[in-house]
Amino acid sequence: MHCNLYNAALANRITQYKKFGKSVNYFEQQNSLPEFKTVWPEYVELGSQALQATLKRVDFAFERFFKGLGGYPRFKASRRYSGFTYPALSGWKCVTDAGLNGHLTISNLGKIQMRGQARTWGDPTTLTVFGREGKWFASITVKCNPTRATGEGAVGIDLGCKEAVTLSTGEQISKPDFIKAGDLKVNVASKQLRRKRAPNRNKKVKASRRWKKARAIVSKYQRKVTRQRDNWLHQTTSNIVSSNSLVAGEQLNVKGMTARAKKGKRKKQKAGLNRSILSVGFAKISKMFEYKLAEAGGFYVESPTRQLKPSQRCAKCWELTPKTLKDRVHVCSNSKCGHTEDRDINAAQVSLIWAQGAGTVLSDAESSSSTSCGSMKQLGAKKRQKSQLAEGLGDLETSSLYRVG
Ligand SMILES: [Zn+2]
């Protein structure tokens, strides 16, 4: 019923605009709800706030479209419609023992058992119910003060394709094997799906029952891989946060990194790289560090990759050494330094040094004038370079430093 309301509200907006050149806004639709319910009385028991939330979804879809963030809103089949929301406390009640299991009471559906556990529980505010693969889920937002234990440490991280996460301490966490095993299962299942009769709207071919069954199997495996990966990401990030209150990473442009190569020999190569970037979930890792450290009262600092170039800069002397993706070891091009380190470890260390403050870099440069290394001329050049860097990065720092809690 919520899906039908969504489609009706969408159709209303489209026909009003096409036939009368009039754009309908959210409030107009909201105000017509009482009249709508006199024509369709079965909608009364769903609760007016839940119905308003569904209209809000249509509004949100159009807002996204007008901002250029999404395509034109589409009609949704009931199997693609993702549930309904109670935006306030009316119409439902959640009874649980500090977030562990319990039951939901929804006004027109009755009492429903819940299973699961919230990490932190508080006062419930909104409820979204959605169905997936024949199972139903309740997503409850609560007002709470999440906390997390953390240590004194500070660590730099580098996300890569060869090893998923590299720490500045030299520890490397590789990509779990189950991602590959899961992908294999998905591939086998998709091949079975391709052999079945798929729907084709233009030729008016309906999907066969076997095709539908095969599709369910594919999506089952896909979701399993996703769950496993999320679990692994949570465990890895929580582990790092539990002993470090400062984590330094680099700003990632996943969209650019995973953009398809346009043509030529490198297309396949880039596709493989994209797959390994996406299969680890880089964007998710950064998000997790951000909120987990906020909960712990720590910092997550992202260094500006373009200006800093952590994979090229030397962690010892701050000099740049150009590298290609193939070069796995950092060998400093500065003949005075000659620092040799694993490429990813070096990058993680550079991020950490940057995060610990551009101020440290400056004082470092000044103190180095009293130490004996290199001629005065070289030192001056180095000093200038460092202070330029510190200045240049100074204004960026405010925009990329996260502190919450
Ligand atoms: Zn060096």
Short mmCIF file of C-alpha atoms and ligand atoms in Angstrom, two decimals:
data_model
loop_
_atom_site.label_atom_id
_atom_site.label_comp_id
_atom_site.label_asym_id
_atom_site.label_seq_id
_atom_site.Cartn_x
_atom_site.Cartn_y
_atom_site.Cartn_z
CA MET A 1 0.00 0.00 0.00
CA HIS A 2 2.86 2.36 0.75
CA CYS A 3 4.34 1.49 -2.64
CA ASN A 4 1.04 2.30 -4.35
CA LEU A 5 0.89 5.61 -2.53
CA TYR A 6 4.43 6.39 -3.65
CA ASN A 7 3.56 5.67 -7.28
CA ALA A 8 0.33 7.65 -7.05
CA ALA A 9 2.12 10.67 -5.63
CA LEU A 10 4.72 10.41 -8.38
CA ALA A 11 2.03 10.12 -11.07
CA ASN A 12 0.27 13.14 -9.58
CA ARG A 13 3.40 15.25 -9.90
CA ILE A 14 4.09 14.09 -13.43
CA THR A 15 0.56 14.63 -14.83
CA GLN A 16 0.11 17.97 -13.09
CA TYR A 17 3.30 19.20 -14.67
CA LYS A 18 2.78 17.71 -18.13
CA LYS A 19 -0.88 18.64 -18.55
CA PHE A 20 -1.15 21.89 -16.61
CA GLY A 21 2.44 23.02 -16.32
CA LYS A 22 2.08 23.11 -12.56
CA SER A 23 4.72 21.78 -10.18
CA VAL A 24 3.27 20.10 -7.12
CA ASN A 25 5.22 20.41 -3.88
CA TYR A 26 5.27 18.25 -0.80
CA PHE A 27 2.84 20.33 1.27
CA GLU A 28 0.19 20.26 -1.39
CA GLN A 29 0.35 16.47 -1.44
CA GLN A 30 0.39 16.30 2.34
CA ASN A 31 -2.69 18.48 2.55
CA SER A 32 -4.57 16.29 0.11
CA LEU A 33 -3.98 13.18 2.24
CA PRO A 34 -7.23 13.51 4.29
CA GLU A 35 -9.27 13.65 1.09
CA PHE A 36 -7.27 10.76 -0.33
CA LYS A 37 -8.20 8.71 2.73
CA THR A 38 -11.91 9.34 2.24
CA VAL A 39 -11.65 7.75 -1.22
CA TRP A 40 -9.31 4.96 -0.05
CA PRO A 41 -10.39 4.28 3.53
CA GLU A 42 -8.04 1.31 3.89
CA TYR A 43 -5.16 3.77 4.17
CA VAL A 44 -6.50 5.20 7.44
CA GLU A 45 -5.07 2.46 9.63
CA LEU A 46 -1.54 2.90 8.27
CA GLY A 47 -1.24 6.10 10.30
CA SER A 48 -0.99 9.60 8.89
CA GLN A 49 2.63 10.12 9.88
CA ALA A 50 3.76 7.01 8.04
CA LEU A 51 1.84 8.14 4.96
CA GLN A 52 3.46 11.56 5.18
CA ALA A 53 6.86 9.90 5.37
CA THR A 54 6.12 8.07 2.12
CA LEU A 55 5.17 11.35 0.43
CA LYS A 56 8.38 12.78 1.80
CA ARG A 57 10.28 10.03 -0.05
CA VAL A 58 8.79 11.24 -3.34
CA ASP A 59 9.75 14.79 -2.43
CA PHE A 60 13.26 13.65 -1.55
CA ALA A 61 13.61 11.83 -4.87
CA PHE A 62 12.68 15.01 -6.76
CA GLU A 63 14.97 17.12 -4.62
CA ARG A 64 17.85 14.82 -5.48
CA PHE A 65 16.93 15.03 -9.15
CA PHE A 66 16.77 18.85 -9.15
CA LYS A 67 20.13 19.06 -7.44
CA GLY A 68 21.55 16.85 -10.15
CA LEU A 69 22.38 14.06 -7.72
CA GLY A 70 20.07 11.43 -9.16
CA GLY A 71 18.01 10.52 -12.18
CA TYR A 72 14.36 11.35 -12.71
CA PRO A 73 12.23 9.54 -10.07
CA ARG A 74 10.82 6.28 -11.34
CA PHE A 75 7.75 4.25 -10.58
CA LYS A 76 8.61 1.38 -8.34
CA ALA A 77 7.49 -2.22 -8.47
CA SER A 78 6.47 -3.55 -5.07
CA ARG A 79 9.51 -5.84 -4.98
CA ARG A 80 11.80 -2.87 -5.47
CA TYR A 81 10.07 -0.73 -2.90
CA SER A 82 12.08 -0.61 0.26
CA GLY A 83 9.62 -0.40 3.12
CA PHE A 84 8.00 2.33 5.15
CA THR A 85 8.93 4.75 7.89
CA TYR A 86 7.41 6.01 11.10
CA PRO A 87 9.08 9.43 11.49
CA ALA A 88 7.92 9.98 15.07
CA LEU A 89 6.74 7.99 18.05
CA SER A 90 3.10 7.51 17.06
CA GLY A 91 1.89 4.24 15.57
CA TRP A 92 4.58 2.00 17.02
CA LYS A 93 6.24 1.01 20.23
CA CYS A 94 9.47 -0.83 20.88
CA VAL A 95 9.82 -3.00 23.97
CA THR A 96 13.34 -4.24 24.51
CA ASP A 97 15.77 -4.93 27.29
CA ALA A 98 18.50 -2.31 26.68
CA GLY A 99 18.55 -3.03 22.95
CA LEU A 100 18.79 -6.83 23.18
CA ASN A 101 15.97 -8.64 21.34
CA GLY A 102 12.42 -7.74 22.44
CA HIS A 103 9.35 -6.94 20.38
CA LEU A 104 7.74 -4.23 18.29
CA THR A 105 4.10 -3.24 18.51
CA ILE A 106 2.88 -1.61 15.31
CA SER A 107 -0.65 -0.19 15.48
CA ASN A 108 -2.15 -2.07 12.53
CA LEU A 109 0.16 -5.09 12.48
CA GLY A 110 0.24 -6.14 16.12
CA LYS A 111 3.09 -7.54 18.14
CA ILE A 112 6.21 -8.66 16.27
CA GLN A 113 9.22 -10.42 17.77
CA MET A 114 12.60 -8.79 17.21
CA ARG A 115 16.02 -10.36 17.20
CA GLY A 116 19.35 -8.62 17.36
CA GLN A 117 21.32 -6.34 19.58
CA ALA A 118 22.11 -2.65 19.47
CA ARG A 119 25.64 -1.66 20.39
CA THR A 120 24.34 1.36 22.27
CA TRP A 121 20.73 1.77 23.23
CA GLY A 122 18.79 4.95 24.00
CA ASP A 123 15.39 6.56 23.45
CA PRO A 124 13.85 5.36 20.18
CA THR A 125 12.87 8.15 17.78
CA THR A 126 12.07 6.73 14.33
CA LEU A 127 11.32 3.33 12.87
CA THR A 128 11.79 2.05 9.35
CA VAL A 129 10.49 -1.38 8.41
CA PHE A 130 11.78 -3.00 5.26
CA GLY A 131 11.68 -6.40 3.64
CA ARG A 132 14.56 -8.12 1.95
CA GLU A 133 14.73 -11.64 0.56
CA GLY A 134 11.49 -12.56 2.26
CA LYS A 135 12.75 -11.44 5.65
CA TRP A 136 11.68 -8.31 7.47
CA PHE A 137 13.93 -5.89 9.24
CA ALA A 138 13.34 -3.00 11.60
CA SER A 139 15.78 -0.14 11.64
CA ILE A 140 15.29 1.92 14.79
CA THR A 141 17.11 5.19 15.36
CA VAL A 142 17.74 6.01 18.99
CA LYS A 143 18.91 9.08 20.83
CA CYS A 144 22.04 7.95 22.60
CA ASN A 145 25.59 8.76 23.56
CA PRO A 146 27.76 6.08 22.02
CA THR A 147 31.11 5.57 23.65
CA ARG A 148 34.07 3.41 22.77
CA ALA A 149 37.29 2.49 24.51
CA THR A 150 40.47 3.70 22.87
CA GLY A 151 44.21 3.79 23.53
CA GLU A 152 46.90 6.46 23.51
CA GLY A 153 48.44 5.41 20.23
CA ALA A 154 48.61 7.25 16.92
CA VAL A 155 48.76 5.40 13.65
CA GLY A 156 48.85 6.16 9.96
CA ILE A 157 47.02 3.96 7.51
CA ASP A 158 47.33 3.34 3.82
CA LEU A 159 44.66 1.52 1.88
CA GLY A 160 45.89 -0.49 -1.03
CA CYS A 161 45.08 -3.22 -3.46
CA LYS A 162 47.84 -5.65 -2.64
CA GLU A 163 47.40 -5.50 1.10
CA ALA A 164 44.05 -4.07 2.12
CA VAL A 165 45.28 -2.00 5.07
CA THR A 166 48.85 -1.06 5.89
CA LEU A 167 49.67 0.56 9.22
CA SER A 168 52.56 2.95 9.81
CA THR A 169 53.90 0.46 12.36
CA GLY A 170 54.60 -1.94 9.53
CA GLU A 171 51.68 -4.24 10.22
CA GLN A 172 49.78 -5.30 7.12
CA ILE A 173 46.26 -6.64 7.04
CA SER A 174 45.49 -8.52 3.87
CA LYS A 175 42.23 -8.78 2.06
CA PRO A 176 40.27 -11.73 3.41
CA ASP A 177 40.06 -14.83 1.21
CA PHE A 178 36.32 -15.18 1.54
CA ILE A 179 35.76 -12.17 -0.72
CA LYS A 180 37.32 -14.07 -3.60
CA ALA A 181 35.53 -17.30 -2.69
CA GLY A 182 32.22 -15.45 -2.47
CA ASP A 183 32.77 -13.75 -5.81
CA LEU A 184 33.38 -17.15 -7.37
CA LYS A 185 30.05 -18.41 -6.04
CA VAL A 186 28.32 -15.31 -7.39
CA ASN A 187 29.91 -15.89 -10.79
CA VAL A 188 28.76 -19.50 -10.94
CA ALA A 189 25.26 -18.52 -9.92
CA SER A 190 25.13 -15.68 -12.46
CA LYS A 191 26.06 -18.07 -15.21
CA GLN A 192 23.07 -20.20 -14.27
CA LEU A 193 20.97 -17.04 -14.36
CA ARG A 194 22.17 -16.15 -17.86
CA ARG A 195 21.04 -19.54 -19.13
CA LYS A 196 17.43 -18.91 -18.07
CA ARG A 197 14.80 -16.91 -19.91
CA ALA A 198 15.19 -13.31 -18.81
CA PRO A 199 12.37 -10.77 -19.10
CA ASN A 200 12.43 -8.44 -22.06
CA ARG A 201 9.95 -5.63 -22.11
CA ASN A 202 10.45 -4.66 -25.74
CA LYS A 203 9.83 -8.17 -26.98
CA LYS A 204 7.10 -8.71 -24.38
CA VAL A 205 8.87 -11.71 -22.93
CA LYS A 206 8.11 -12.56 -19.34
CA ALA A 207 10.72 -13.93 -17.00
CA SER A 208 10.56 -17.67 -16.55
CA ARG A 209 9.99 -19.12 -13.11
CA ARG A 210 13.46 -20.69 -13.26
CA TRP A 211 14.98 -17.29 -14.05
CA LYS A 212 13.33 -15.80 -10.98
CA LYS A 213 14.61 -18.66 -8.83
CA ALA A 214 18.13 -18.29 -10.20
CA ARG A 215 18.04 -14.57 -9.60
CA ALA A 216 17.10 -15.12 -5.97
CA ILE A 217 20.14 -17.38 -5.57
CA VAL A 218 22.48 -14.80 -7.11
CA SER A 219 21.22 -12.09 -4.81
CA LYS A 220 21.53 -14.42 -1.83
CA TYR A 221 25.24 -14.94 -2.51
CA GLN A 222 25.81 -11.28 -3.26
CA ARG A 223 24.29 -10.28 0.05
CA LYS A 224 26.32 -12.87 1.86
CA VAL A 225 29.58 -11.44 0.48
CA THR A 226 28.44 -7.95 1.45
CA ARG A 227 27.64 -9.04 5.00
CA GLN A 228 30.97 -10.84 5.35
CA ARG A 229 32.87 -7.85 4.04
CA ASP A 230 31.04 -5.44 6.35
CA ASN A 231 31.74 -7.69 9.29
CA TRP A 232 35.41 -7.82 8.43
CA LEU A 233 35.57 -4.03 7.98
CA HIS A 234 33.92 -3.49 11.35
CA GLN A 235 36.28 -5.87 13.11
CA THR A 236 39.39 -4.41 11.48
CA THR A 237 38.50 -0.76 12.12
CA SER A 238 37.31 -1.39 15.68
CA ASN A 239 40.52 -3.21 16.39
CA ILE A 240 42.64 -0.28 15.22
CA VAL A 241 40.49 2.28 17.05
CA SER A 242 40.64 0.26 20.27
CA SER A 243 44.34 1.06 20.69
CA ASN A 244 44.77 4.32 18.71
CA SER A 245 43.01 7.61 19.31
CA LEU A 246 44.60 9.30 16.29
CA VAL A 247 44.24 7.67 12.91
CA ALA A 248 45.67 9.35 9.85
CA GLY A 249 44.57 8.34 6.39
CA GLU A 250 44.58 9.99 3.02
CA GLN A 251 41.68 11.56 1.26
CA LEU A 252 40.29 9.13 -1.26
CA ASN A 253 38.60 9.85 -4.49
CA VAL A 254 36.99 6.45 -4.94
CA LYS A 255 34.81 7.65 -7.79
CA GLY A 256 37.84 8.85 -9.72
CA MET A 257 39.90 5.84 -8.73
CA THR A 258 37.28 3.44 -9.96
CA ALA A 259 36.41 5.35 -13.13
CA ARG A 260 36.60 3.16 -16.16
CA ALA A 261 39.56 3.53 -18.45
CA LYS A 262 38.28 4.94 -21.70
CA LYS A 263 39.97 2.69 -24.21
CA GLY A 264 43.13 0.93 -25.14
CA LYS A 265 45.36 -1.65 -23.58
CA ARG A 266 44.89 -0.42 -20.03
CA LYS A 267 41.14 -0.99 -19.98
CA LYS A 268 41.30 -4.53 -18.65
CA GLN A 269 44.06 -3.61 -16.25
CA LYS A 270 42.01 -0.75 -14.86
CA ALA A 271 38.94 -2.95 -14.57
CA GLY A 272 40.88 -5.40 -12.43
CA LEU A 273 42.18 -2.59 -10.24
CA ASN A 274 38.67 -1.21 -9.88
CA ARG A 275 37.39 -4.56 -8.78
CA SER A 276 40.01 -4.90 -6.09
CA ILE A 277 39.37 -1.33 -4.88
CA LEU A 278 35.64 -1.87 -4.70
CA SER A 279 35.92 -5.31 -3.18
CA VAL A 280 37.61 -3.93 -0.09
CA GLY A 281 35.23 -1.00 0.38
CA PHE A 282 37.62 1.93 0.81
CA ALA A 283 34.93 4.54 1.25
CA LYS A 284 33.33 2.45 3.96
CA ILE A 285 36.61 2.12 5.85
CA SER A 286 37.07 5.90 6.05
CA LYS A 287 33.46 6.40 7.17
CA MET A 288 33.90 3.79 9.88
CA PHE A 289 37.11 5.33 11.21
CA GLU A 290 35.41 8.70 11.23
CA TYR A 291 32.45 7.74 13.35
CA LYS A 292 34.19 5.19 15.52
CA LEU A 293 36.89 7.67 16.50
CA ALA A 294 34.22 10.30 17.12
CA GLU A 295 32.59 7.84 19.52
CA ALA A 296 35.91 7.22 21.21
CA GLY A 297 36.70 10.93 21.48
CA GLY A 298 39.65 10.61 19.11
CA PHE A 299 40.61 12.12 15.78
CA TYR A 300 40.44 10.88 12.24
CA VAL A 301 42.57 13.07 10.01
CA GLU A 302 42.54 12.85 6.25
CA SER A 303 45.54 14.29 4.49
CA PRO A 304 45.03 16.03 1.14
CA THR A 305 46.37 13.38 -1.22
CA ARG A 306 46.94 15.69 -4.21
CA GLN A 307 49.13 18.17 -2.33
CA LEU A 308 50.84 15.77 0.02
CA LYS A 309 51.34 12.78 -2.32
CA PRO A 310 51.98 10.29 0.51
CA SER A 311 52.91 7.48 -1.83
CA GLN A 312 55.75 9.55 -3.33
CA ARG A 313 56.99 11.51 -0.36
CA CYS A 314 59.77 10.19 1.84
CA ALA A 315 58.84 9.76 5.49
CA LYS A 316 62.42 10.59 6.55
CA CYS A 317 63.40 13.62 4.45
CA TRP A 318 60.04 14.72 2.94
CA GLU A 319 61.45 14.58 -0.60
CA LEU A 320 59.30 13.39 -3.51
CA THR A 321 60.20 10.26 -5.45
CA PRO A 322 57.96 9.62 -8.46
CA LYS A 323 56.63 6.07 -8.62
CA THR A 324 54.31 4.02 -10.75
CA LEU A 325 51.75 1.58 -9.37
CA LYS A 326 54.25 -1.22 -10.01
CA ASP A 327 56.99 0.11 -7.72
CA ARG A 328 56.34 -1.63 -4.44
CA VAL A 329 59.36 -0.30 -2.54
CA HIS A 330 60.15 3.30 -1.71
CA VAL A 331 63.80 4.10 -2.39
CA CYS A 332 64.40 7.76 -1.66
CA SER A 333 65.74 9.68 -4.65
CA ASN A 334 67.50 12.12 -2.31
CA SER A 335 71.10 10.93 -2.31
CA LYS A 336 71.66 12.36 1.18
CA CYS A 337 68.82 10.21 2.54
CA GLY A 338 68.51 6.97 0.61
CA HIS A 339 65.72 5.80 2.88
CA THR A 340 64.35 2.42 1.83
CA GLU A 341 60.96 1.17 3.01
CA ASP A 342 57.95 -0.71 1.74
CA ARG A 343 55.90 1.66 -0.38
CA ASP A 344 52.66 1.33 1.60
CA ILE A 345 54.31 1.53 5.02
CA ASN A 346 56.13 4.68 3.92
CA ALA A 347 52.86 6.23 2.71
CA ALA A 348 51.16 5.43 6.01
CA GLN A 349 54.04 7.02 7.91
CA VAL A 350 53.87 10.18 5.77
CA SER A 351 50.15 10.50 6.48
CA LEU A 352 50.79 10.11 10.19
CA ILE A 353 53.56 12.72 10.22
CA TRP A 354 51.33 15.15 8.36
CA ALA A 355 48.43 14.50 10.73
CA GLN A 356 50.54 15.12 13.79
CA GLY A 357 50.70 18.69 12.62
CA ALA A 358 52.25 20.95 10.06
CA GLY A 359 53.66 22.79 13.11
CA THR A 360 55.88 19.84 13.91
CA VAL A 361 57.26 19.91 10.40
CA LEU A 362 58.19 23.59 10.80
CA SER A 363 59.98 23.23 14.13
CA ASP A 364 61.65 20.17 12.70
CA ALA A 365 63.09 22.26 9.89
CA GLU A 366 64.40 24.89 12.27
CA SER A 367 66.05 22.44 14.62
CA SER A 368 67.69 20.64 11.72
CA SER A 369 69.81 23.74 10.96
CA SER A 370 71.89 22.97 14.05
CA THR A 371 72.43 19.37 13.11
CA SER A 372 75.10 18.43 10.65
CA CYS A 373 73.55 17.14 7.48
CA GLY A 374 74.03 18.63 4.07
CA SER A 375 75.32 22.06 3.09
CA MET A 376 73.65 25.25 4.28
CA LYS A 377 72.39 25.97 0.79
CA GLN A 378 70.56 22.67 0.59
CA LEU A 379 69.17 23.11 4.03
CA GLY A 380 67.77 26.52 3.16
CA ALA A 381 66.03 25.07 0.15
CA LYS A 382 64.63 22.27 2.24
CA LYS A 383 63.47 24.68 4.91
CA ARG A 384 61.73 26.85 2.36
CA GLN A 385 60.04 23.87 0.83
CA LYS A 386 58.84 22.63 4.18
CA SER A 387 57.47 25.96 5.32
CA GLN A 388 55.72 26.39 1.98
CA LEU A 389 54.20 23.01 2.45
CA ALA A 390 53.14 23.85 5.97
CA GLU A 391 51.55 27.08 4.80
CA GLY A 392 49.86 25.47 1.86
CA LEU A 393 48.47 22.70 3.99
CA GLY A 394 47.56 25.03 6.83
CA ASP A 395 44.29 26.24 5.37
CA LEU A 396 43.33 22.75 4.30
CA GLU A 397 43.68 21.36 7.77
CA THR A 398 40.50 22.92 9.13
CA SER A 399 38.37 21.35 6.44
CA SER A 400 39.67 17.83 6.85
CA LEU A 401 40.00 17.53 10.63
CA TYR A 402 37.17 15.68 12.29
CA ARG A 403 36.35 16.11 15.93
CA VAL A 404 33.03 15.10 17.37
CA GLY A 405 31.89 13.88 20.71
ZN ZN B 1 64.31 10.44 1.98
#
